Amino acid sequence: MNTIGTQENVHDQLVALVPRLRRFARNLARNHDDADDVVQIALERALENWAQWRSDARLDSWLFKIVRNAWIDEVRSRTRRNKVFVAEESGEEVGIDVMERAADVMSVQSAMARLPEDQRTAVSLVLVEGLPYREAAEVLDIPMGTLTSRLARARDALQLMLEPEGTR
């Protein structure tokens, strides 16, 4: 089994990554409950397959890839059974915040939701989670050039969607 320190250190690192994993999963699933389920599945898989983690690899990248694969598995499974975890009408919980900030966050979330999945995933890994381009490309199993073009298209699309009406 590969180690990255003491068992407590591993536990602390996994716990510290949970908020980032949840945020990434929410960008994939666009539903809090589905995202939490996917993160739980991913953490279980990571713990079951701990020996497969390479100590020279970043733990966060490895876990992001597991989350992404767990979501892909869920989408495939839903296609087969034609069901969802939670009804679409349930929506997402909106956090308590200053109204202007909340409106900005909702605008960005809405714009992100309108991006094609490949662009949304790239933005989520690089711009939201802060993964280096190389690592994000590995997580997505795509060449770095493909990642950079997806990011460029996503940035352009987001800029257009977020521009105030009078400035176009």
PDB file of C-alpha atoms in Angstrom:
ATOM      1  CA  MET A   1       0.000   0.000   0.000  1.00  0.00           C
ATOM      2  CA  ASN A   2       1.287   3.444  -0.915  1.00  0.00           C
ATOM      3  CA  THR A   3       1.531   5.813   2.001  1.00  0.00           C
ATOM      4  CA  ILE A   4       1.581   9.565   2.308  1.00  0.00           C
ATOM      5  CA  GLY A   5       2.318   9.686   5.982  1.00  0.00           C
ATOM      6  CA  THR A   6       0.579   8.405   9.051  1.00  0.00           C
ATOM      7  CA  GLN A   7      -2.959   7.052   8.967  1.00  0.00           C
ATOM      8  CA  GLU A   8      -4.116  10.216  10.759  1.00  0.00           C
ATOM      9  CA  ASN A   9      -2.396  12.347   8.098  1.00  0.00           C
ATOM     10  CA  VAL A  10      -4.177  10.432   5.314  1.00  0.00           C
ATOM     11  CA  HIS A  11      -7.477  10.832   7.126  1.00  0.00           C
ATOM     12  CA  ASP A  12      -6.858  14.571   7.563  1.00  0.00           C
ATOM     13  CA  GLN A  13      -5.974  14.997   3.888  1.00  0.00           C
ATOM     14  CA  LEU A  14      -9.094  13.123   2.759  1.00  0.00           C
ATOM     15  CA  VAL A  15     -11.316  15.150   5.073  1.00  0.00           C
ATOM     16  CA  ALA A  16      -9.711  18.394   3.867  1.00  0.00           C
ATOM     17  CA  LEU A  17     -10.446  17.447   0.235  1.00  0.00           C
ATOM     18  CA  VAL A  18     -14.145  16.684   0.769  1.00  0.00           C
ATOM     19  CA  PRO A  19     -15.376  20.275   0.206  1.00  0.00           C
ATOM     20  CA  ARG A  20     -13.445  20.503  -3.074  1.00  0.00           C
ATOM     21  CA  LEU A  21     -14.702  17.084  -4.178  1.00  0.00           C
ATOM     22  CA  ARG A  22     -18.283  18.114  -3.361  1.00  0.00           C
ATOM     23  CA  ARG A  23     -17.914  21.380  -5.285  1.00  0.00           C
ATOM     24  CA  PHE A  24     -16.545  19.514  -8.302  1.00  0.00           C
ATOM     25  CA  ALA A  25     -19.301  16.903  -8.083  1.00  0.00           C
ATOM     26  CA  ARG A  26     -21.927  19.658  -7.870  1.00  0.00           C
ATOM     27  CA  ASN A  27     -20.574  21.162 -11.070  1.00  0.00           C
ATOM     28  CA  LEU A  28     -20.858  17.771 -12.734  1.00  0.00           C
ATOM     29  CA  ALA A  29     -24.233  16.724 -11.341  1.00  0.00           C
ATOM     30  CA  ARG A  30     -25.824  20.159 -10.911  1.00  0.00           C
ATOM     31  CA  ASN A  31     -27.681  18.753  -7.903  1.00  0.00           C
ATOM     32  CA  HIS A  32     -26.472  18.786  -4.299  1.00  0.00           C
ATOM     33  CA  ASP A  33     -27.908  15.402  -3.321  1.00  0.00           C
ATOM     34  CA  ASP A  34     -26.571  13.645  -6.416  1.00  0.00           C
ATOM     35  CA  ALA A  35     -23.181  15.288  -5.883  1.00  0.00           C
ATOM     36  CA  ASP A  36     -23.013  14.128  -2.270  1.00  0.00           C
ATOM     37  CA  ASP A  37     -23.887  10.582  -3.348  1.00  0.00           C
ATOM     38  CA  VAL A  38     -21.184  10.632  -6.022  1.00  0.00           C
ATOM     39  CA  VAL A  39     -18.580  11.924  -3.550  1.00  0.00           C
ATOM     40  CA  GLN A  40     -19.498   9.173  -1.105  1.00  0.00           C
ATOM     41  CA  ILE A  41     -19.143   6.549  -3.830  1.00  0.00           C
ATOM     42  CA  ALA A  42     -15.810   8.058  -4.895  1.00  0.00           C
ATOM     43  CA  LEU A  43     -14.421   8.075  -1.362  1.00  0.00           C
ATOM     44  CA  GLU A  44     -15.468   4.472  -0.877  1.00  0.00           C
ATOM     45  CA  ARG A  45     -13.748   3.524  -4.136  1.00  0.00           C
ATOM     46  CA  ALA A  46     -10.626   5.441  -3.152  1.00  0.00           C
ATOM     47  CA  LEU A  47     -10.408   3.672   0.188  1.00  0.00           C
ATOM     48  CA  GLU A  48     -11.081   0.253  -1.375  1.00  0.00           C
ATOM     49  CA  ASN A  49      -8.427   0.846  -4.041  1.00  0.00           C
ATOM     50  CA  TRP A  50      -5.932   2.752  -1.933  1.00  0.00           C
ATOM     51  CA  ALA A  51      -3.080   0.515  -3.141  1.00  0.00           C
ATOM     52  CA  GLN A  52      -3.577   1.877  -6.687  1.00  0.00           C
ATOM     53  CA  TRP A  53      -2.727   5.440  -5.676  1.00  0.00           C
ATOM     54  CA  ARG A  54       0.814   6.389  -6.706  1.00  0.00           C
ATOM     55  CA  SER A  55       2.677   8.282  -4.030  1.00  0.00           C
ATOM     56  CA  ASP A  56       4.272  10.478  -6.722  1.00  0.00           C
ATOM     57  CA  ALA A  57       0.802  11.612  -7.902  1.00  0.00           C
ATOM     58  CA  ARG A  58      -1.291  14.370  -6.356  1.00  0.00           C
ATOM     59  CA  LEU A  59      -3.984  12.974  -4.098  1.00  0.00           C
ATOM     60  CA  ASP A  60      -6.522  15.607  -5.167  1.00  0.00           C
ATOM     61  CA  SER A  61      -6.098  14.804  -8.877  1.00  0.00           C
ATOM     62  CA  TRP A  62      -6.522  11.097  -8.190  1.00  0.00           C
ATOM     63  CA  LEU A  63      -9.703  11.738  -6.220  1.00  0.00           C
ATOM     64  CA  PHE A  64     -11.112  14.168  -8.825  1.00  0.00           C
ATOM     65  CA  LYS A  65     -10.671  11.467 -11.435  1.00  0.00           C
ATOM     66  CA  ILE A  66     -12.495   8.963  -9.230  1.00  0.00           C
ATOM     67  CA  VAL A  67     -15.348  11.451  -8.710  1.00  0.00           C
ATOM     68  CA  ARG A  68     -15.584  12.057 -12.450  1.00  0.00           C
ATOM     69  CA  ASN A  69     -15.627   8.338 -13.186  1.00  0.00           C
ATOM     70  CA  ALA A  70     -18.257   7.745 -10.485  1.00  0.00           C
ATOM     71  CA  TRP A  71     -20.438  10.427 -12.093  1.00  0.00           C
ATOM     72  CA  ILE A  72     -19.980   8.898 -15.550  1.00  0.00           C
ATOM     73  CA  ASP A  73     -21.002   5.525 -14.115  1.00  0.00           C
ATOM     74  CA  GLU A  74     -24.083   7.124 -12.545  1.00  0.00           C
ATOM     75  CA  VAL A  75     -25.101   8.836 -15.794  1.00  0.00           C
ATOM     76  CA  ARG A  76     -24.762   5.552 -17.672  1.00  0.00           C
ATOM     77  CA  SER A  77     -26.752   3.756 -15.019  1.00  0.00           C
ATOM     78  CA  ARG A  78     -29.496   6.399 -15.117  1.00  0.00           C
ATOM     79  CA  THR A  79     -29.706   6.065 -18.853  1.00  0.00           C
ATOM     80  CA  ARG A  80     -30.300   2.360 -18.406  1.00  0.00           C
ATOM     81  CA  ARG A  81     -32.882   2.666 -15.650  1.00  0.00           C
ATOM     82  CA  ASN A  82     -34.229   6.098 -16.709  1.00  0.00           C
ATOM     83  CA  LYS A  83     -34.441   7.413 -13.142  1.00  0.00           C
ATOM     84  CA  VAL A  84     -32.867  10.223 -11.130  1.00  0.00           C
ATOM     85  CA  PHE A  85     -31.900  10.416  -7.449  1.00  0.00           C
ATOM     86  CA  VAL A  86     -33.977  13.513  -6.756  1.00  0.00           C
ATOM     87  CA  ALA A  87     -36.779  15.105  -8.750  1.00  0.00           C
ATOM     88  CA  GLU A  88     -35.651  18.057 -10.813  1.00  0.00           C
ATOM     89  CA  GLU A  89     -38.297  20.235  -9.144  1.00  0.00           C
ATOM     90  CA  SER A  90     -36.524  19.971  -5.788  1.00  0.00           C
ATOM     91  CA  GLY A  91     -33.855  22.394  -7.048  1.00  0.00           C
ATOM     92  CA  GLU A  92     -30.746  23.374  -5.178  1.00  0.00           C
ATOM     93  CA  GLU A  93     -30.559  24.925  -1.771  1.00  0.00           C
ATOM     94  CA  VAL A  94     -29.506  28.541  -1.901  1.00  0.00           C
ATOM     95  CA  GLY A  95     -27.163  29.690   0.866  1.00  0.00           C
ATOM     96  CA  ILE A  96     -27.908  32.752   2.950  1.00  0.00           C
ATOM     97  CA  ASP A  97     -25.831  35.638   1.641  1.00  0.00           C
ATOM     98  CA  VAL A  98     -25.952  39.318   0.827  1.00  0.00           C
ATOM     99  CA  MET A  99     -28.473  39.758  -1.986  1.00  0.00           C
ATOM    100  CA  GLU A 100     -26.052  41.178  -4.546  1.00  0.00           C
ATOM    101  CA  ARG A 101     -23.475  38.457  -3.962  1.00  0.00           C
ATOM    102  CA  ALA A 102     -26.181  35.820  -4.073  1.00  0.00           C
ATOM    103  CA  ALA A 103     -27.405  37.218  -7.399  1.00  0.00           C
ATOM    104  CA  ASP A 104     -23.842  37.148  -8.779  1.00  0.00           C
ATOM    105  CA  VAL A 105     -23.324  33.578  -7.617  1.00  0.00           C
ATOM    106  CA  MET A 106     -26.636  32.520  -9.137  1.00  0.00           C
ATOM    107  CA  SER A 107     -25.708  34.241 -12.422  1.00  0.00           C
ATOM    108  CA  VAL A 108     -22.389  32.411 -12.562  1.00  0.00           C
ATOM    109  CA  GLN A 109     -24.008  29.094 -11.635  1.00  0.00           C
ATOM    110  CA  SER A 110     -26.653  29.622 -14.299  1.00  0.00           C
ATOM    111  CA  ALA A 111     -24.019  30.481 -16.899  1.00  0.00           C
ATOM    112  CA  MET A 112     -21.919  27.437 -15.881  1.00  0.00           C
ATOM    113  CA  ALA A 113     -24.994  25.208 -16.180  1.00  0.00           C
ATOM    114  CA  ARG A 114     -25.518  26.404 -19.769  1.00  0.00           C
ATOM    115  CA  LEU A 115     -21.998  25.453 -20.832  1.00  0.00           C
ATOM    116  CA  PRO A 116     -21.567  22.142 -22.638  1.00  0.00           C
ATOM    117  CA  GLU A 117     -20.523  19.420 -20.191  1.00  0.00           C
ATOM    118  CA  ASP A 118     -16.959  19.143 -21.537  1.00  0.00           C
ATOM    119  CA  GLN A 119     -16.389  22.894 -21.058  1.00  0.00           C
ATOM    120  CA  ARG A 120     -18.124  22.984 -17.661  1.00  0.00           C
ATOM    121  CA  THR A 121     -15.956  20.124 -16.392  1.00  0.00           C
ATOM    122  CA  ALA A 122     -12.755  21.778 -17.634  1.00  0.00           C
ATOM    123  CA  VAL A 123     -13.688  25.097 -15.993  1.00  0.00           C
ATOM    124  CA  SER A 124     -14.593  23.319 -12.779  1.00  0.00           C
ATOM    125  CA  LEU A 125     -11.248  21.526 -12.520  1.00  0.00           C
ATOM    126  CA  VAL A 126      -8.952  24.369 -13.604  1.00  0.00           C
ATOM    127  CA  LEU A 127     -10.671  27.614 -12.637  1.00  0.00           C
ATOM    128  CA  VAL A 128     -12.715  26.495  -9.641  1.00  0.00           C
ATOM    129  CA  GLU A 129     -10.569  23.725  -8.156  1.00  0.00           C
ATOM    130  CA  GLY A 130      -7.209  25.148  -9.229  1.00  0.00           C
ATOM    131  CA  LEU A 131      -5.738  22.029 -10.802  1.00  0.00           C
ATOM    132  CA  PRO A 132      -2.799  22.621 -13.129  1.00  0.00           C
ATOM    133  CA  TYR A 133      -3.682  22.193 -16.803  1.00  0.00           C
ATOM    134  CA  ARG A 134      -1.593  19.029 -17.097  1.00  0.00           C
ATOM    135  CA  GLU A 135      -3.332  17.380 -14.136  1.00  0.00           C
ATOM    136  CA  ALA A 136      -6.802  18.435 -15.314  1.00  0.00           C
ATOM    137  CA  ALA A 137      -6.063  16.983 -18.752  1.00  0.00           C
ATOM    138  CA  GLU A 138      -5.042  13.710 -17.087  1.00  0.00           C
ATOM    139  CA  VAL A 139      -8.208  13.650 -14.962  1.00  0.00           C
ATOM    140  CA  LEU A 140     -10.300  14.148 -18.109  1.00  0.00           C
ATOM    141  CA  ASP A 141      -8.180  11.754 -20.214  1.00  0.00           C
ATOM    142  CA  ILE A 142      -7.704  14.366 -22.948  1.00  0.00           C
ATOM    143  CA  PRO A 143      -4.680  16.042 -24.544  1.00  0.00           C
ATOM    144  CA  MET A 144      -3.599  19.343 -23.014  1.00  0.00           C
ATOM    145  CA  GLY A 145      -4.408  21.201 -26.242  1.00  0.00           C
ATOM    146  CA  THR A 146      -7.985  19.954 -26.076  1.00  0.00           C
ATOM    147  CA  LEU A 147      -8.246  21.160 -22.493  1.00  0.00           C
ATOM    148  CA  THR A 148      -6.923  24.613 -23.346  1.00  0.00           C
ATOM    149  CA  SER A 149      -9.318  24.995 -26.280  1.00  0.00           C
ATOM    150  CA  ARG A 150     -12.264  23.916 -24.078  1.00  0.00           C
ATOM    151  CA  LEU A 151     -11.229  26.473 -21.476  1.00  0.00           C
ATOM    152  CA  ALA A 152     -10.893  29.222 -24.083  1.00  0.00           C
ATOM    153  CA  ARG A 153     -14.341  28.465 -25.531  1.00  0.00           C
ATOM    154  CA  ALA A 154     -15.826  28.285 -22.027  1.00  0.00           C
ATOM    155  CA  ARG A 155     -14.275  31.612 -20.978  1.00  0.00           C
ATOM    156  CA  ASP A 156     -15.608  33.296 -24.112  1.00  0.00           C
ATOM    157  CA  ALA A 157     -19.082  31.823 -23.580  1.00  0.00           C
ATOM    158  CA  LEU A 158     -19.140  32.771 -19.888  1.00  0.00           C
ATOM    159  CA  GLN A 159     -18.011  36.308 -20.655  1.00  0.00           C
ATOM    160  CA  LEU A 160     -20.836  36.721 -23.166  1.00  0.00           C
ATOM    161  CA  MET A 161     -23.412  35.237 -20.801  1.00  0.00           C
ATOM    162  CA  LEU A 162     -22.303  37.385 -17.872  1.00  0.00           C
ATOM    163  CA  GLU A 163     -22.008  40.713 -19.698  1.00  0.00           C
ATOM    164  CA  PRO A 164     -24.577  43.279 -18.588  1.00  0.00           C
ATOM    165  CA  GLU A 165     -27.341  43.707 -21.161  1.00  0.00           C
ATOM    166  CA  GLY A 166     -26.438  47.270 -22.158  1.00  0.00           C
ATOM    167  CA  THR A 167     -22.757  46.523 -22.939  1.00  0.00           C
ATOM    168  CA  ARG A 168     -23.256  44.111 -25.835  1.00  0.00           C
TER     169      ARG A 168
END
